[in-house]
Amino acid sequence: MGNSIFITMDKVLLSLLIHCVVTIPPVNALTCSAEVGSDFSMVDADGGQILTIKTDNSVHRWCNFRWLPVEGTIKYVSVNGSVIFALRLDGTIMRYLGGTWVTAFPVYQSNFVVVKKKDTMIIVNLLNSVYCGAFNQAHPTYIVGITVGLLLQLVACGLHDCWGISPAGTIIYLDTNTCTSNGVSYSYGRMFVNLDVGDDDTVYAITSTGELFKSVGVGTSIMSWQHLLAGTLFKHVSVDGDNLWLITQDGKLMFCE
């Protein structure tokens, strides 16, 4: 799959994405580029690293002003700067090392993996059970940790806070020290299906109908939710600093700053 499937990104975006890793300055206004590309299923970004997955499970990485194909077929990817973990189609956890995918051990069959916090990862297995693990540079593909009595569909983390979505579509706060819920949850009459957490602990969440909401308040002090970009429906969100990467329900990629 070549570069012809992508169109040229907005000039503002190109000025931000220098080489593979950049530092993005904070901004105050939310402005978005035009929707580009097609058939995207998800995007994950952190520290200027951006990876996308297409509906055919092919992977591309933004580097040196162009999308580069990444080998293999992947159903989910999580990026934490240079640390990249992903799931194969059968749910096996992989780490991207030296330009190739390496199987992590022990082998877990999983639906979801997140590595946004330093040297830690949260795994959701095929039965929605949550596993909190850790890895280090000495053993980059070996995972150690514990399974806890908590059922979530997916988890998202910022620098400090982690949130998950329950099978009922409720957003639940996750205490990463104990890998358990402290009882704080939010629904506001909506079923949530996707979310991410910014470095400032703001939560961005997508409802089952595709509406994008931003939390008013952070941590365990969220008071309400602000509807963003009304008129456009989404299926996936990723936060990188003050920037949002979004996949629309018709599979197009949007960048907002």
Tab-separated table of C-alpha atoms in Angstrom:
chain	number	residue	atom	x	y	z
A	1	MET	CA	0.000	0.000	0.000
A	2	GLY	CA	1.814	3.115	-1.188
A	3	ASN	CA	1.747	6.785	-0.403
A	4	SER	CA	-0.963	7.291	-3.020
A	5	ILE	CA	-3.568	6.401	-0.412
A	6	PHE	CA	-2.708	9.542	1.491
A	7	ILE	CA	-3.083	13.140	0.328
A	8	THR	CA	-0.717	15.961	1.318
A	9	MET	CA	-1.225	17.042	4.916
A	10	ASP	CA	-2.043	20.617	5.850
A	11	LYS	CA	0.984	22.966	5.884
A	12	VAL	CA	0.471	23.653	9.583
A	13	LEU	CA	0.743	19.938	10.305
A	14	LEU	CA	3.865	19.587	8.187
A	15	SER	CA	5.549	22.406	10.064
A	16	LEU	CA	4.911	20.605	13.350
A	17	LEU	CA	6.034	17.121	12.394
A	18	ILE	CA	9.770	17.505	11.889
A	19	HIS	CA	11.515	14.175	11.407
A	20	CYS	CA	10.010	11.427	13.629
A	21	VAL	CA	9.949	13.029	17.088
A	22	VAL	CA	9.178	16.664	17.847
A	23	THR	CA	8.297	18.899	20.754
A	24	ILE	CA	4.931	20.528	20.157
A	25	PRO	CA	4.333	23.889	21.889
A	26	PRO	CA	1.054	24.457	23.764
A	27	VAL	CA	-1.783	26.191	21.948
A	28	ASN	CA	-5.030	27.704	23.186
A	29	ALA	CA	-7.477	27.454	20.271
A	30	LEU	CA	-8.877	24.261	18.763
A	31	THR	CA	-8.499	24.453	14.997
A	32	CYS	CA	-8.586	21.442	12.690
A	33	SER	CA	-7.101	20.484	9.353
A	34	ALA	CA	-9.273	19.169	6.577
A	35	GLU	CA	-10.121	15.469	6.738
A	36	VAL	CA	-7.596	13.413	4.769
A	37	GLY	CA	-7.066	9.855	3.620
A	38	SER	CA	-9.582	7.047	3.946
A	39	ASP	CA	-10.183	3.677	5.585
A	40	PHE	CA	-8.435	4.487	8.878
A	41	SER	CA	-9.486	2.452	11.917
A	42	MET	CA	-7.308	4.069	14.598
A	43	VAL	CA	-4.476	6.504	15.318
A	44	ASP	CA	-2.143	6.810	18.297
A	45	ALA	CA	0.273	9.678	18.920
A	46	ASP	CA	2.701	10.602	21.671
A	47	GLY	CA	5.837	12.739	21.762
A	48	GLY	CA	5.485	13.523	18.058
A	49	GLN	CA	5.342	9.830	17.093
A	50	ILE	CA	2.198	9.054	15.073
A	51	LEU	CA	1.073	5.611	13.944
A	52	THR	CA	-2.103	4.783	12.064
A	53	ILE	CA	-3.886	1.523	11.323
A	54	LYS	CA	-6.068	1.056	8.265
A	55	THR	CA	-9.175	-1.100	8.067
A	56	ASP	CA	-7.080	-3.799	6.346
A	57	ASN	CA	-4.841	-3.788	9.488
A	58	SER	CA	-1.846	-2.300	7.671
A	59	VAL	CA	0.275	0.096	9.733
A	60	HIS	CA	1.871	3.420	8.757
A	61	ARG	CA	4.183	5.747	10.706
A	62	TRP	CA	4.675	9.476	10.100
A	63	CYS	CA	8.386	10.151	9.571
A	64	ASN	CA	10.358	12.758	7.592
A	65	PHE	CA	7.234	14.387	6.132
A	66	ARG	CA	5.684	11.199	4.794
A	67	TRP	CA	3.843	8.068	5.849
A	68	LEU	CA	6.094	5.024	5.940
A	69	PRO	CA	4.610	1.521	5.903
A	70	VAL	CA	5.391	-0.648	8.928
A	71	GLU	CA	5.665	-4.386	8.387
A	72	GLY	CA	2.993	-6.784	9.613
A	73	THR	CA	-0.732	-6.634	10.246
A	74	ILE	CA	-1.804	-5.110	13.542
A	75	LYS	CA	-5.223	-4.531	15.141
A	76	TYR	CA	-4.164	-2.031	17.844
A	77	VAL	CA	-1.096	0.068	18.650
A	78	SER	CA	-0.007	2.108	21.668
A	79	VAL	CA	2.778	4.710	21.481
A	80	ASN	CA	4.809	6.269	24.287
A	81	GLY	CA	7.530	8.218	22.492
A	82	SER	CA	9.992	5.600	21.242
A	83	VAL	CA	8.195	2.801	23.126
A	84	ILE	CA	5.663	1.131	20.816
A	85	PHE	CA	3.534	-1.893	21.699
A	86	ALA	CA	0.809	-3.427	19.564
A	87	LEU	CA	-1.546	-6.378	19.187
A	88	ARG	CA	-1.464	-8.863	16.349
A	89	LEU	CA	-4.788	-9.991	14.898
A	90	ASP	CA	-4.854	-12.956	17.302
A	91	GLY	CA	-4.313	-10.627	20.266
A	92	THR	CA	-0.626	-11.453	20.860
A	93	ILE	CA	1.266	-8.501	22.361
A	94	MET	CA	4.201	-7.277	20.277
A	95	ARG	CA	6.877	-4.619	20.811
A	96	TYR	CA	8.393	-2.653	17.925
A	97	LEU	CA	12.183	-2.949	18.198
A	98	GLY	CA	14.803	-2.308	15.549
A	99	GLY	CA	12.230	-1.921	12.801
A	100	THR	CA	10.416	-5.197	13.466
A	101	TRP	CA	7.708	-6.611	15.748
A	102	VAL	CA	8.968	-8.872	18.556
A	103	THR	CA	6.649	-11.057	20.624
A	104	ALA	CA	6.330	-10.058	24.288
A	105	PHE	CA	6.426	-12.722	27.018
A	106	PRO	CA	4.521	-14.219	28.714
A	107	VAL	CA	2.209	-14.461	25.693
A	108	TYR	CA	-1.175	-12.850	26.415
A	109	GLN	CA	-4.138	-12.910	24.058
A	110	SER	CA	-5.534	-9.410	24.434
A	111	ASN	CA	-8.035	-6.912	23.091
A	112	PHE	CA	-6.219	-3.802	24.253
A	113	VAL	CA	-2.843	-2.557	25.478
A	114	VAL	CA	-1.744	0.912	26.646
A	115	VAL	CA	1.817	2.043	27.490
A	116	LYS	CA	1.352	5.765	28.111
A	117	LYS	CA	2.917	5.768	31.581
A	118	LYS	CA	6.671	5.260	31.990
A	119	ASP	CA	7.718	1.606	32.168
A	120	THR	CA	4.155	0.448	32.870
A	121	MET	CA	1.428	-1.033	30.752
A	122	ILE	CA	-2.219	-1.964	31.134
A	123	ILE	CA	-3.618	-4.930	29.235
A	124	VAL	CA	-7.258	-5.865	28.673
A	125	ASN	CA	-7.606	-9.526	27.760
A	126	LEU	CA	-10.193	-11.191	25.533
A	127	LEU	CA	-12.623	-11.434	28.470
A	128	ASN	CA	-12.230	-7.718	29.395
A	129	SER	CA	-10.182	-8.554	32.516
A	130	VAL	CA	-7.543	-5.947	33.388
A	131	TYR	CA	-3.864	-6.780	33.862
A	132	CYS	CA	-1.370	-4.204	35.148
A	133	GLY	CA	2.187	-4.943	34.111
A	134	ALA	CA	5.661	-3.444	33.814
A	135	PHE	CA	8.668	-3.700	31.536
A	136	ASN	CA	12.185	-2.268	31.585
A	137	GLN	CA	15.068	-1.636	29.227
A	138	ALA	CA	16.982	-4.671	30.467
A	139	HIS	CA	14.103	-6.950	29.428
A	140	PRO	CA	12.190	-4.895	26.841
A	141	THR	CA	9.794	-7.660	25.790
A	142	TYR	CA	9.192	-9.348	29.160
A	143	ILE	CA	6.053	-8.287	31.050
A	144	VAL	CA	5.534	-8.770	34.781
A	145	GLY	CA	2.488	-7.728	36.784
A	146	ILE	CA	-0.849	-8.697	38.269
A	147	THR	CA	-4.384	-9.442	37.126
A	148	VAL	CA	-7.109	-7.684	39.099
A	149	GLY	CA	-10.869	-8.138	39.488
A	150	LEU	CA	-11.856	-5.292	37.171
A	151	LEU	CA	-13.667	-5.545	33.844
A	152	LEU	CA	-13.058	-2.838	31.235
A	153	GLN	CA	-13.324	-2.668	27.465
A	154	LEU	CA	-10.336	-0.339	27.092
A	155	VAL	CA	-8.072	1.959	29.105
A	156	ALA	CA	-6.423	5.331	28.394
A	157	CYS	CA	-3.732	7.114	30.404
A	158	GLY	CA	-2.207	10.566	30.603
A	159	LEU	CA	0.877	11.480	32.608
A	160	HIS	CA	-0.967	11.015	35.891
A	161	ASP	CA	-4.485	9.638	35.454
A	162	CYS	CA	-5.906	6.560	33.769
A	163	TRP	CA	-9.528	5.980	32.788
A	164	GLY	CA	-11.329	2.974	31.403
A	165	ILE	CA	-14.651	2.252	29.740
A	166	SER	CA	-16.814	-0.417	31.350
A	167	PRO	CA	-18.803	-2.968	29.318
A	168	ALA	CA	-21.839	-0.744	30.030
A	169	GLY	CA	-20.138	2.286	28.427
A	170	THR	CA	-19.405	4.165	31.673
A	171	ILE	CA	-16.088	5.989	32.136
A	172	ILE	CA	-14.317	4.679	35.253
A	173	TYR	CA	-11.282	6.129	37.039
A	174	LEU	CA	-8.423	3.636	37.366
A	175	ASP	CA	-5.982	3.867	40.256
A	176	THR	CA	-2.700	2.766	38.691
A	177	ASN	CA	-1.064	2.245	42.098
A	178	THR	CA	-3.484	-0.585	42.880
A	179	CYS	CA	-4.834	-1.275	39.375
A	180	THR	CA	-8.369	-1.004	40.737
A	181	SER	CA	-11.270	1.418	40.506
A	182	ASN	CA	-11.759	3.869	43.366
A	183	GLY	CA	-15.470	4.095	42.606
A	184	VAL	CA	-15.384	7.345	40.598
A	185	SER	CA	-17.294	6.993	37.319
A	186	TYR	CA	-19.144	9.183	34.813
A	187	SER	CA	-21.828	8.595	32.231
A	188	TYR	CA	-23.994	11.757	31.995
A	189	GLY	CA	-26.616	9.683	30.222
A	190	ARG	CA	-24.251	8.631	27.424
A	191	MET	CA	-22.557	5.394	26.415
A	192	PHE	CA	-18.868	5.979	25.709
A	193	VAL	CA	-16.904	3.746	23.319
A	194	ASN	CA	-13.475	5.413	22.993
A	195	LEU	CA	-11.349	7.863	24.967
A	196	ASP	CA	-7.893	9.274	25.605
A	197	VAL	CA	-6.347	11.361	28.376
A	198	GLY	CA	-4.151	14.416	27.875
A	199	ASP	CA	-0.976	15.222	29.791
A	200	ASP	CA	-3.010	17.793	31.751
A	201	ASP	CA	-5.444	14.951	32.701
A	202	THR	CA	-8.259	16.279	30.503
A	203	VAL	CA	-10.377	13.405	29.185
A	204	TYR	CA	-11.558	13.287	25.557
A	205	ALA	CA	-14.276	10.710	24.956
A	206	ILE	CA	-16.420	9.524	22.049
A	207	THR	CA	-19.976	8.310	22.514
A	208	SER	CA	-21.667	5.364	20.817
A	209	THR	CA	-23.304	7.853	18.436
A	210	GLY	CA	-19.900	9.348	17.460
A	211	GLU	CA	-20.016	12.634	19.390
A	212	LEU	CA	-16.732	13.963	20.805
A	213	PHE	CA	-16.721	15.331	24.364
A	214	LYS	CA	-14.075	17.015	26.506
A	215	SER	CA	-14.171	16.841	30.299
A	216	VAL	CA	-14.778	20.050	32.233
A	217	GLY	CA	-12.491	19.416	35.177
A	218	VAL	CA	-9.787	16.778	35.508
A	219	GLY	CA	-8.961	13.799	37.655
A	220	THR	CA	-11.755	12.917	40.053
A	221	SER	CA	-13.216	16.448	39.835
A	222	ILE	CA	-14.943	16.304	36.440
A	223	MET	CA	-18.098	18.442	36.646
A	224	SER	CA	-19.529	18.118	33.128
A	225	TRP	CA	-18.638	17.469	29.491
A	226	GLN	CA	-18.202	19.926	26.611
A	227	HIS	CA	-19.315	18.832	23.131
A	228	LEU	CA	-16.539	19.471	20.578
A	229	LEU	CA	-16.699	19.699	16.775
A	230	ALA	CA	-20.455	19.306	16.562
A	231	GLY	CA	-21.583	18.148	13.151
A	232	THR	CA	-18.753	15.625	12.714
A	233	LEU	CA	-18.958	12.074	14.043
A	234	PHE	CA	-15.890	10.180	15.240
A	235	LYS	CA	-14.785	6.685	16.198
A	236	HIS	CA	-11.266	7.178	17.588
A	237	VAL	CA	-9.304	9.901	19.427
A	238	SER	CA	-5.649	10.252	20.449
A	239	VAL	CA	-4.131	13.144	22.423
A	240	ASP	CA	-0.528	14.287	21.997
A	241	GLY	CA	0.185	17.271	24.236
A	242	ASP	CA	-2.422	19.903	23.286
A	243	ASN	CA	-3.146	18.264	19.951
A	244	LEU	CA	-5.885	15.871	18.939
A	245	TRP	CA	-5.739	13.183	16.289
A	246	LEU	CA	-9.192	11.975	15.290
A	247	ILE	CA	-10.654	9.307	13.034
A	248	THR	CA	-14.099	10.146	11.672
A	249	GLN	CA	-16.787	7.498	11.439
A	250	ASP	CA	-16.214	7.279	7.684
A	251	GLY	CA	-12.527	6.503	8.272
A	252	LYS	CA	-10.880	9.845	7.574
A	253	LEU	CA	-7.994	11.340	9.573
A	254	MET	CA	-8.288	14.784	11.193
A	255	PHE	CA	-5.656	16.780	13.103
A	256	CYS	CA	-6.707	19.482	15.584
A	257	GLU	CA	-4.529	21.848	17.615
